[in-house]
């Protein structure tokens, strides 16, 4: 009898626990924390089909929400806290809404940042899956999170939302979370090789248009392998500024895709962040700027580490919600390096003789009704002629030395690149021209049609900074395209504007049948004898 009573008690406990467990909504969660959700994104347009699935694990229930916008608000690698934000149209999310309501109700405790006062929906875990075609590309596991801010707002495009048929309004919820930590789940990546022969994995080009098809490919070279990827957005953050000799670095923004070796470097940097006594394995990065025909430029970075990593969703106000455009989830990778060697492949092809460049480097820029800017560089007798769509002249009145900037898509300009590389070798200097070595002259001519409308002569110039970066416009560039550009910043000793039209206004035309006084005097002197001279 005693044995039967024990069995009945255990059975009763199991039944009671099951009923309680089911009543709390956790008996059968709709989706697991790491399972991609089938047919989850039909209502939105996501670039390359890459979208976010956010699963909240509350104490009394699991809830998965399709937030089209997910962005980290604190650097995942840096040791400065863990936070992220989501945004989406308000839908049926009872557990999340309860957490939002309680955060307001107990806002004094939330704002204080202390965990002394606890309530049921205050702390929870969040799993964010970045998914493509029901395959998880990357997963971020946030633990011990709480709501730090919440707002409801209507996204509009000003008056166009009231009038245009392809746009409208979107009432969205924006929520920011503060967490104890985040783990980047690399288990879904292919296995990371630890001991193997050197292999290069080339992921090929991305399916996005770029101006003149000039693309940026990066080869990350690790001790146990290498990965070559394309980045649609590349920015050279340091390396050529003459006032900064602290090292080199760059930033890339590209689609969130699994790259096991690069992801492993991100994970290592995150684990070692803030630990002064730990050693982070470094790597090299070879950056190639190419068009369909050749390599235009290369940058060889060495002894690099991952210094920053973020994920963000690019969008333009309400456009992604109304169907006018979409959402682009991308990752930002910051890399700092100890050294940088620029590569100028076309310079070695030049003849060592001082012949001028006979073929101008021209582009098909749309300048509207304005003039084209043609820059002619004179490098100690060797000239290079390039057209630029962007010319910015510094304030000539306020500076001791004239300055100007030129911006354009990279081309075959070996002499100009050589001047950039020479300037890098002479770092670092204070502002102001203080050396006559390797200076050059630049003529800026503005041509409208067949007529020259303005011209500037800059003399004894040098390059004070050089930046390579991609021009883009939020998510729209993923649909319309990107433009990789060179930025050249110059400082010169001399400047002379050329106003040819003004001079022509005061020139006196000479009749073909009339002899000028100077011509007459010259003719007379030519017949003088040897003893005659002009006093």
PDB file of N, CA and C in Angstrom, residues 357 359-363 384-388 411-414:
ATOM      1  N   UNK A 357      52.051  61.421 -70.337  1.00  0.00           N
ATOM      2  CA  UNK A 357      50.940  60.506 -70.560  1.00  0.00           C
ATOM      3  C   UNK A 357      50.104  61.032 -71.710  1.00  0.00           C
ATOM      4  N   UNK A 359      47.344  59.536 -73.095  1.00  0.00           N
ATOM      5  CA  UNK A 359      45.924  59.172 -73.049  1.00  0.00           C
ATOM      6  C   UNK A 359      45.301  59.683 -71.762  1.00  0.00           C
ATOM      7  N   UNK A 360      44.417  60.691 -71.843  1.00  0.00           N
ATOM      8  CA  UNK A 360      43.759  61.173 -70.626  1.00  0.00           C
ATOM      9  C   UNK A 360      42.868  60.093 -70.027  1.00  0.00           C
ATOM     10  N   UNK A 361      42.765  60.087 -68.706  1.00  0.00           N
ATOM     11  CA  UNK A 361      41.887  59.154 -68.015  1.00  0.00           C
ATOM     12  C   UNK A 361      40.528  59.830 -67.887  1.00  0.00           C
ATOM     13  N   UNK A 362      39.587  59.413 -68.760  1.00  0.00           N
ATOM     14  CA  UNK A 362      38.279  60.041 -68.819  1.00  0.00           C
ATOM     15  C   UNK A 362      37.199  59.070 -68.361  1.00  0.00           C
ATOM     16  N   UNK A 363      36.152  59.622 -67.745  1.00  0.00           N
ATOM     17  CA  UNK A 363      35.029  58.829 -67.259  1.00  0.00           C
ATOM     18  C   UNK A 363      33.734  59.395 -67.835  1.00  0.00           C
ATOM     19  N   UNK A 384      49.953  63.709 -66.234  1.00  0.00           N
ATOM     20  CA  UNK A 384      48.827  62.780 -66.209  1.00  0.00           C
ATOM     21  C   UNK A 384      47.552  63.615 -66.190  1.00  0.00           C
ATOM     22  N   UNK A 385      46.651  63.318 -67.104  1.00  0.00           N
ATOM     23  CA  UNK A 385      45.421  64.086 -67.260  1.00  0.00           C
ATOM     24  C   UNK A 385      44.237  63.212 -66.837  1.00  0.00           C
ATOM     25  N   UNK A 386      43.455  63.710 -65.865  1.00  0.00           N
ATOM     26  CA  UNK A 386      42.352  62.931 -65.292  1.00  0.00           C
ATOM     27  C   UNK A 386      41.142  63.841 -65.135  1.00  0.00           C
ATOM     28  N   UNK A 387      39.953  63.329 -65.441  1.00  0.00           N
ATOM     29  CA  UNK A 387      38.748  64.100 -65.136  1.00  0.00           C
ATOM     30  C   UNK A 387      38.136  63.604 -63.835  1.00  0.00           C
ATOM     31  N   UNK A 388      37.669  64.537 -63.042  1.00  0.00           N
ATOM     32  CA  UNK A 388      37.068  64.256 -61.738  1.00  0.00           C
ATOM     33  C   UNK A 388      35.669  64.860 -61.688  1.00  0.00           C
ATOM     34  N   UNK A 411      40.854  54.801 -61.374  1.00  0.00           N
ATOM     35  CA  UNK A 411      41.200  54.476 -62.747  1.00  0.00           C
ATOM     36  C   UNK A 411      42.678  54.158 -62.861  1.00  0.00           C
ATOM     37  N   UNK A 412      43.166  54.094 -64.100  1.00  0.00           N
ATOM     38  CA  UNK A 412      44.590  53.816 -64.344  1.00  0.00           C
ATOM     39  C   UNK A 412      45.329  55.141 -64.238  1.00  0.00           C
ATOM     40  N   UNK A 413      45.794  55.469 -63.039  1.00  0.00           N
ATOM     41  CA  UNK A 413      46.498  56.730 -62.771  1.00  0.00           C
ATOM     42  C   UNK A 413      47.773  56.439 -61.981  1.00  0.00           C
ATOM     43  N   UNK A 414      48.731  55.787 -62.580  1.00  0.00           N
ATOM     44  CA  UNK A 414      49.921  55.366 -61.830  1.00  0.00           C
ATOM     45  C   UNK A 414      50.758  56.510 -61.282  1.00  0.00           C
TER      46      UNK A 414
END
